Amino acid sequence: MPDSKIKMDGTGGCLWEPMWQLHTGLAPVERELLQSSWVRRLHLIHHCGPMYLNSQLNYSRLQHTLGVFSTIAYFHPKDAELRAAALLHDIGHVPFSHTLERIEGIDHHAITLERIQSPEIVDILAAHGLDQSRLLNLITGETASLLRNPNNKLQLDHLDSWVRSAYFSGRLPVMPQTILSRTEEDGGYLYSDLETAKLLKRLIVEEAGIHASTADIGPSALVLHLVQILIDRGQLSQTELIGMTDDMIEQMLHNSEWTKADFSRFIDRPWELKVTRGEGDEPIPEQSFEWTVRKLYLSMPLTKDGAKDTFYAETEEAYRLLQPLIGTYWTYWQDED
């Protein structure tokens, strides 16, 4: 078996994406980007944040990035800037992905733009004649594409996220390449047959439920709380934090006298971490960590089927019913009975 079926660094001049089952030839600029420090670092950042510590969702930001890149290349094989944008669109993520963006001043979108303008990335793009301005606009969504659009329609960044989550947790009733084969681009948007659009809606609804679940909120709230302690105690600065990886933060949490008890408890006995909304007669525990679900990612899958109007109305209603998930939650320890 060739190394290119396993390795992610592009040295063989091609990339195999196992979930989507796509084999993509790489341009020299793409090989260099894959070997850049900012892209390589993404394999040490977990896509689903600290939830990976107690769930099946343990894939990395780099695996997601390569999924987005491969599907972008599938639909737009000759668009050099769009393909490069797919490789670079997440390089601003800090440890544990979105979790630590609750810390003031941390925004992965802004950090991504800064890193794209770093000498390492600028030199690679310039050496191969890529239009950096267009690439930046593709990443921000100012130039609409299958990577990002401003209209809340399904795009490939979110498609890979939802399909990958379902695939890794065994919730996907068809293989990912089946979804891809039933999807086409028209006018810069993705359209699927009605059956596939309904499946995508189901995955989106399920993912919203995951974001508001104990499996996600519990470890996210705890890790955020513990990292904030490191910052408040002067053991970690924001400047240091944004360049680190998950394993570096884990090591600090294990070693710090201020955090090691709680972090070790979660590693050893994660089932003791509970989540409540404090509704009704359920009190908010005195020793708890606050977490707010600020938004849900609810893009609209598009279809050209004759029943599309009914589908869109049903989807909007399903999304409306999810809105109560947005709000404040509290995480706390509960001793095992």
Short mmCIF file of C-alpha atoms in Angstrom, two decimals:
data_model
loop_
_atom_site.label_atom_id
_atom_site.label_comp_id
_atom_site.label_asym_id
_atom_site.label_seq_id
_atom_site.Cartn_x
_atom_site.Cartn_y
_atom_site.Cartn_z
CA MET A 1 0.00 0.00 0.00
CA PRO A 2 1.48 3.38 -0.96
CA ASP A 3 2.28 5.90 1.76
CA SER A 4 -0.05 8.40 0.09
CA LYS A 5 -3.00 6.33 1.34
CA ILE A 6 -1.93 7.09 4.90
CA LYS A 7 0.25 10.19 5.08
CA MET A 8 -1.16 13.70 5.17
CA ASP A 9 1.87 15.75 4.16
CA GLY A 10 1.50 15.61 0.38
CA THR A 11 4.99 14.25 -0.27
CA GLY A 12 3.68 11.82 -2.87
CA GLY A 13 2.09 14.60 -4.88
CA CYS A 14 -1.41 13.43 -4.06
CA LEU A 15 -3.84 13.21 -1.18
CA TRP A 16 -6.21 10.39 -0.26
CA GLU A 17 -9.22 11.51 1.79
CA PRO A 18 -10.59 8.31 3.35
CA MET A 19 -14.00 9.50 4.53
CA TRP A 20 -15.04 11.04 1.22
CA GLN A 21 -13.02 8.43 -0.72
CA LEU A 22 -11.42 11.12 -2.87
CA HIS A 23 -7.99 10.96 -4.48
CA THR A 24 -6.71 14.46 -5.26
CA GLY A 25 -3.58 15.41 -7.14
CA LEU A 26 -1.70 18.23 -5.44
CA ALA A 27 -0.21 21.32 -7.02
CA PRO A 28 3.24 22.34 -5.73
CA VAL A 29 1.73 25.21 -3.73
CA GLU A 30 -0.63 22.79 -2.00
CA ARG A 31 2.19 20.44 -1.07
CA GLU A 32 4.09 23.36 0.45
CA LEU A 33 1.04 24.55 2.36
CA LEU A 34 0.45 21.04 3.72
CA GLN A 35 4.02 21.08 5.01
CA SER A 36 3.78 24.55 6.54
CA SER A 37 3.88 24.84 10.32
CA TRP A 38 0.42 26.41 10.61
CA VAL A 39 -1.31 23.68 8.63
CA ARG A 40 0.65 20.82 10.22
CA ARG A 41 -0.27 22.17 13.67
CA LEU A 42 -3.97 21.51 12.94
CA HIS A 43 -3.45 17.77 13.41
CA LEU A 44 -2.80 18.51 17.09
CA ILE A 45 -6.06 20.45 17.49
CA HIS A 46 -9.21 18.36 17.94
CA HIS A 47 -12.09 19.45 15.76
CA CYS A 48 -14.74 18.89 18.43
CA GLY A 49 -12.77 20.43 21.27
CA PRO A 50 -12.35 18.67 24.63
CA MET A 51 -15.35 16.46 23.89
CA TYR A 52 -12.83 14.06 22.35
CA LEU A 53 -11.64 13.17 25.85
CA ASN A 54 -14.84 11.17 26.41
CA SER A 55 -16.45 10.55 23.02
CA GLN A 56 -15.95 8.92 19.62
CA LEU A 57 -15.40 12.35 18.04
CA ASN A 58 -11.62 12.40 18.23
CA TYR A 59 -10.60 13.57 14.76
CA SER A 60 -8.42 16.61 14.18
CA ARG A 61 -8.82 20.00 12.57
CA LEU A 62 -6.42 18.83 9.88
CA GLN A 63 -8.61 15.85 9.00
CA HIS A 64 -11.56 18.21 8.66
CA THR A 65 -9.45 20.63 6.62
CA LEU A 66 -8.39 17.89 4.22
CA GLY A 67 -12.02 16.83 3.88
CA VAL A 68 -13.01 20.38 2.95
CA PHE A 69 -10.04 20.68 0.58
CA SER A 70 -10.83 17.39 -1.15
CA THR A 71 -14.47 18.26 -1.73
CA ILE A 72 -13.55 21.76 -2.93
CA ALA A 73 -11.11 20.18 -5.39
CA TYR A 74 -13.84 17.73 -6.46
CA PHE A 75 -16.15 20.57 -7.48
CA HIS A 76 -13.49 23.13 -8.49
CA PRO A 77 -10.37 21.26 -9.63
CA LYS A 78 -8.83 24.29 -11.38
CA ASP A 79 -9.47 27.09 -8.88
CA ALA A 80 -6.05 27.49 -7.26
CA GLU A 81 -7.04 30.22 -4.77
CA LEU A 82 -10.17 28.39 -3.64
CA ARG A 83 -8.25 25.16 -3.12
CA ALA A 84 -5.57 27.00 -1.14
CA ALA A 85 -8.25 28.80 0.86
CA ALA A 86 -9.70 25.43 1.84
CA LEU A 87 -6.30 24.35 3.19
CA LEU A 88 -5.86 27.58 5.15
CA HIS A 89 -9.37 28.39 6.32
CA ASP A 90 -8.92 26.99 9.86
CA ILE A 91 -5.26 27.74 10.66
CA GLY A 92 -6.28 30.32 13.27
CA HIS A 93 -7.83 27.81 15.63
CA VAL A 94 -6.46 27.80 19.16
CA PRO A 95 -6.29 24.68 21.36
CA PHE A 96 -9.58 22.79 21.72
CA SER A 97 -11.03 24.60 18.69
CA HIS A 98 -13.95 26.89 19.58
CA THR A 99 -13.93 26.19 23.32
CA LEU A 100 -11.31 28.74 24.34
CA GLU A 101 -12.70 31.47 22.11
CA ARG A 102 -14.79 32.41 25.14
CA ILE A 103 -11.61 33.99 26.51
CA GLU A 104 -11.62 37.70 25.72
CA GLY A 105 -9.55 38.63 22.68
CA ILE A 106 -9.43 35.18 21.06
CA ASP A 107 -11.12 34.94 17.66
CA HIS A 108 -9.98 32.20 15.29
CA HIS A 109 -11.24 34.12 12.26
CA ALA A 110 -9.00 37.09 13.05
CA ILE A 111 -6.07 34.83 13.93
CA THR A 112 -6.51 32.95 10.64
CA LEU A 113 -6.20 36.18 8.66
CA GLU A 114 -3.09 37.14 10.65
CA ARG A 115 -1.44 33.78 10.01
CA ILE A 116 -2.23 33.85 6.31
CA GLN A 117 -0.30 37.12 6.23
CA SER A 118 2.65 35.63 8.11
CA PRO A 119 5.95 35.45 6.18
CA GLU A 120 5.79 31.65 5.89
CA ILE A 121 2.40 31.60 4.17
CA VAL A 122 2.87 34.82 2.20
CA ASP A 123 6.12 33.50 0.72
CA ILE A 124 4.49 30.23 -0.37
CA LEU A 125 1.53 31.96 -2.00
CA ALA A 126 3.71 34.58 -3.70
CA ALA A 127 6.17 32.01 -5.04
CA HIS A 128 3.33 30.33 -6.92
CA GLY A 129 1.54 33.47 -8.08
CA LEU A 130 -1.65 33.07 -6.06
CA ASP A 131 -3.87 36.11 -5.53
CA GLN A 132 -3.69 36.59 -1.77
CA SER A 133 -6.45 39.21 -1.74
CA ARG A 134 -8.91 36.86 -3.46
CA LEU A 135 -7.87 34.02 -1.18
CA LEU A 136 -8.59 36.12 1.91
CA ASN A 137 -11.99 37.14 0.54
CA LEU A 138 -12.85 33.49 -0.10
CA ILE A 139 -12.00 32.62 3.49
CA THR A 140 -14.00 35.48 5.00
CA GLY A 141 -16.94 34.77 2.70
CA GLU A 142 -16.78 38.25 1.19
CA THR A 143 -16.41 36.38 -2.07
CA ALA A 144 -19.11 33.72 -1.92
CA SER A 145 -18.06 30.19 -2.82
CA LEU A 146 -18.65 26.59 -1.88
CA LEU A 147 -16.27 27.20 1.04
CA ARG A 148 -18.25 30.05 2.59
CA ASN A 149 -21.33 32.08 1.68
CA PRO A 150 -23.17 34.89 3.47
CA ASN A 151 -26.65 33.48 2.84
CA ASN A 152 -26.71 30.64 5.38
CA LYS A 153 -26.96 28.07 2.61
CA LEU A 154 -25.19 24.74 2.92
CA GLN A 155 -21.47 24.98 2.10
CA LEU A 156 -18.62 22.51 2.15
CA ASP A 157 -17.00 23.64 5.40
CA HIS A 158 -20.15 22.79 7.35
CA LEU A 159 -21.02 19.79 5.18
CA ASP A 160 -17.76 18.11 6.11
CA SER A 161 -18.29 18.93 9.79
CA TRP A 162 -21.77 17.42 9.96
CA VAL A 163 -21.00 14.37 7.85
CA ARG A 164 -17.72 13.70 9.69
CA SER A 165 -19.42 13.88 13.09
CA ALA A 166 -22.13 11.45 11.99
CA TYR A 167 -19.59 9.17 10.29
CA PHE A 168 -17.33 8.91 13.34
CA SER A 169 -20.23 8.33 15.73
CA GLY A 170 -21.95 5.73 13.57
CA ARG A 171 -25.03 7.83 12.80
CA LEU A 172 -24.59 8.03 9.03
CA PRO A 173 -26.98 5.68 7.16
CA VAL A 174 -25.10 5.99 3.85
CA MET A 175 -21.46 6.35 2.94
CA PRO A 176 -20.22 9.94 2.59
CA GLN A 177 -19.36 9.46 -1.09
CA THR A 178 -23.03 8.63 -1.71
CA ILE A 179 -23.98 12.06 -0.37
CA LEU A 180 -21.34 13.64 -2.60
CA SER A 181 -22.53 11.75 -5.68
CA ARG A 182 -26.06 13.04 -5.10
CA THR A 183 -24.91 16.64 -4.77
CA GLU A 184 -24.13 19.14 -7.51
CA GLU A 185 -23.13 22.76 -7.78
CA ASP A 186 -25.27 25.32 -9.50
CA GLY A 187 -24.67 29.05 -9.35
CA GLY A 188 -22.19 28.74 -6.51
CA TYR A 189 -24.49 26.69 -4.27
CA LEU A 190 -24.84 22.99 -3.46
CA TYR A 191 -28.02 21.16 -4.43
CA SER A 192 -28.97 17.60 -3.52
CA ASP A 193 -31.89 15.35 -4.32
CA LEU A 194 -34.73 15.57 -1.81
CA GLU A 195 -33.80 12.37 0.03
CA THR A 196 -30.24 13.58 0.56
CA ALA A 197 -31.40 17.06 1.56
CA LYS A 198 -33.63 15.48 4.21
CA LEU A 199 -30.70 13.44 5.48
CA LEU A 200 -28.54 16.55 5.72
CA LYS A 201 -31.28 18.35 7.63
CA ARG A 202 -31.37 15.43 10.06
CA LEU A 203 -27.60 15.61 10.56
CA ILE A 204 -27.77 19.35 11.17
CA VAL A 205 -30.53 18.92 13.77
CA GLU A 206 -28.61 16.11 15.47
CA GLU A 207 -25.44 18.20 15.56
CA ALA A 208 -27.30 21.04 17.24
CA GLY A 209 -28.38 18.56 19.89
CA ILE A 210 -24.78 17.47 20.39
CA HIS A 211 -23.67 21.08 20.92
CA ALA A 212 -26.22 21.37 23.71
CA SER A 213 -25.47 17.96 25.25
CA THR A 214 -23.65 16.99 28.42
CA ALA A 215 -21.06 15.26 26.23
CA ASP A 216 -20.05 18.60 24.71
CA ILE A 217 -20.92 21.22 27.31
CA GLY A 218 -19.45 19.34 30.28
CA PRO A 219 -15.82 19.04 29.14
CA SER A 220 -15.95 22.37 27.28
CA ALA A 221 -17.09 24.30 30.35
CA LEU A 222 -14.58 22.53 32.57
CA VAL A 223 -11.58 23.06 30.29
CA LEU A 224 -12.49 26.71 29.74
CA HIS A 225 -12.76 27.19 33.51
CA LEU A 226 -9.41 25.52 34.16
CA VAL A 227 -7.55 27.37 31.41
CA GLN A 228 -8.93 30.66 32.73
CA ILE A 229 -7.48 29.72 36.12
CA LEU A 230 -4.05 29.25 34.51
CA ILE A 231 -4.35 32.69 32.94
CA ASP A 232 -5.57 34.34 36.15
CA ARG A 233 -2.74 32.73 38.12
CA GLY A 234 -0.16 34.03 35.67
CA GLN A 235 0.84 30.56 34.48
CA LEU A 236 -0.31 31.15 30.91
CA SER A 237 -0.63 34.23 28.72
CA GLN A 238 -3.03 34.74 25.85
CA THR A 239 -0.08 35.18 23.49
CA GLU A 240 1.30 31.79 24.54
CA LEU A 241 -2.11 30.14 24.42
CA ILE A 242 -2.99 30.92 20.81
CA GLY A 243 0.14 29.21 19.50
CA MET A 244 -0.20 26.06 21.58
CA THR A 245 -1.84 22.72 20.83
CA ASP A 246 -4.25 20.52 22.77
CA ASP A 247 -1.55 18.29 24.21
CA MET A 248 0.42 21.28 25.51
CA ILE A 249 -2.62 22.61 27.38
CA GLU A 250 -3.44 19.14 28.71
CA GLN A 251 0.06 18.87 30.12
CA MET A 252 -0.31 22.20 31.89
CA LEU A 253 -3.69 21.20 33.32
CA HIS A 254 -2.21 17.94 34.60
CA ASN A 255 0.77 19.68 36.19
CA SER A 256 -0.62 22.88 37.68
CA GLU A 257 -1.47 22.72 41.36
CA TRP A 258 -4.53 24.85 40.61
CA THR A 259 -6.05 22.58 37.96
CA LYS A 260 -4.67 19.05 38.25
CA ALA A 261 -7.31 17.75 40.67
CA ASP A 262 -10.28 18.69 38.49
CA PHE A 263 -8.64 17.72 35.21
CA SER A 264 -7.46 14.36 36.53
CA ARG A 265 -10.92 13.71 37.92
CA PHE A 266 -12.44 14.28 34.51
CA ILE A 267 -9.92 12.00 32.81
CA ASP A 268 -10.52 9.26 35.39
CA ARG A 269 -14.25 9.70 36.09
CA PRO A 270 -15.88 11.80 33.36
CA TRP A 271 -19.34 10.49 34.24
CA GLU A 272 -19.25 12.55 37.44
CA LEU A 273 -19.40 15.78 35.42
CA LYS A 274 -23.03 16.88 35.10
CA VAL A 275 -24.84 19.68 33.27
CA THR A 276 -28.00 21.51 34.24
CA ARG A 277 -29.98 24.52 33.05
CA GLY A 278 -31.34 25.17 36.51
CA GLU A 279 -34.92 25.08 35.27
CA GLY A 280 -38.00 24.32 37.31
CA ASP A 281 -37.18 22.78 40.66
CA GLU A 282 -33.64 21.94 39.63
CA PRO A 283 -31.26 24.21 41.56
CA ILE A 284 -27.99 25.53 40.19
CA PRO A 285 -25.20 23.94 42.24
CA GLU A 286 -23.11 26.38 44.22
CA GLN A 287 -19.84 25.08 42.75
CA SER A 288 -20.53 25.14 39.01
CA PHE A 289 -18.98 26.39 35.77
CA GLU A 290 -21.16 28.51 33.51
CA TRP A 291 -21.40 27.83 29.78
CA THR A 292 -23.51 29.58 27.17
CA VAL A 293 -24.62 28.05 23.89
CA ARG A 294 -24.47 31.22 21.82
CA LYS A 295 -25.54 29.98 18.42
CA LEU A 296 -26.44 26.89 16.45
CA TYR A 297 -25.09 26.15 12.98
CA LEU A 298 -28.26 25.71 10.97
CA SER A 299 -27.51 26.10 7.28
CA MET A 300 -30.20 25.30 4.75
CA PRO A 301 -29.65 22.26 2.48
CA LEU A 302 -30.84 23.09 -1.02
CA THR A 303 -32.77 20.89 -3.43
CA LYS A 304 -34.36 21.33 -6.84
CA ASP A 305 -37.03 18.74 -6.16
CA GLY A 306 -40.62 19.73 -6.88
CA ALA A 307 -41.43 19.45 -3.18
CA LYS A 308 -38.67 21.88 -2.23
CA ASP A 309 -41.01 24.56 -0.83
CA THR A 310 -42.51 22.08 1.60
CA PHE A 311 -39.05 20.84 2.54
CA TYR A 312 -37.78 24.37 3.18
CA ALA A 313 -40.79 25.20 5.35
CA GLU A 314 -40.39 21.99 7.36
CA THR A 315 -36.67 22.64 7.78
CA GLU A 316 -37.22 26.20 8.98
CA GLU A 317 -39.76 24.92 11.51
CA ALA A 318 -37.35 22.22 12.71
CA TYR A 319 -34.66 24.87 13.16
CA ARG A 320 -37.09 27.14 15.00
CA LEU A 321 -37.81 24.37 17.48
CA LEU A 322 -34.10 24.13 18.25
CA GLN A 323 -33.81 27.74 19.41
CA PRO A 324 -34.52 26.94 23.09
CA LEU A 325 -31.18 25.09 23.12
CA ILE A 326 -29.48 28.48 23.00
CA GLY A 327 -28.84 29.83 26.46
CA THR A 328 -26.96 29.27 29.69
CA TYR A 329 -25.97 25.93 31.20
CA TRP A 330 -24.04 25.04 34.35
CA THR A 331 -21.55 22.21 34.73
CA TYR A 332 -20.82 20.70 38.12
CA TRP A 333 -19.38 17.66 39.83
CA GLN A 334 -21.65 15.03 41.28
CA ASP A 335 -20.17 12.24 43.34
CA GLU A 336 -20.97 8.75 42.15
CA ASP A 337 -23.74 7.09 44.17
#
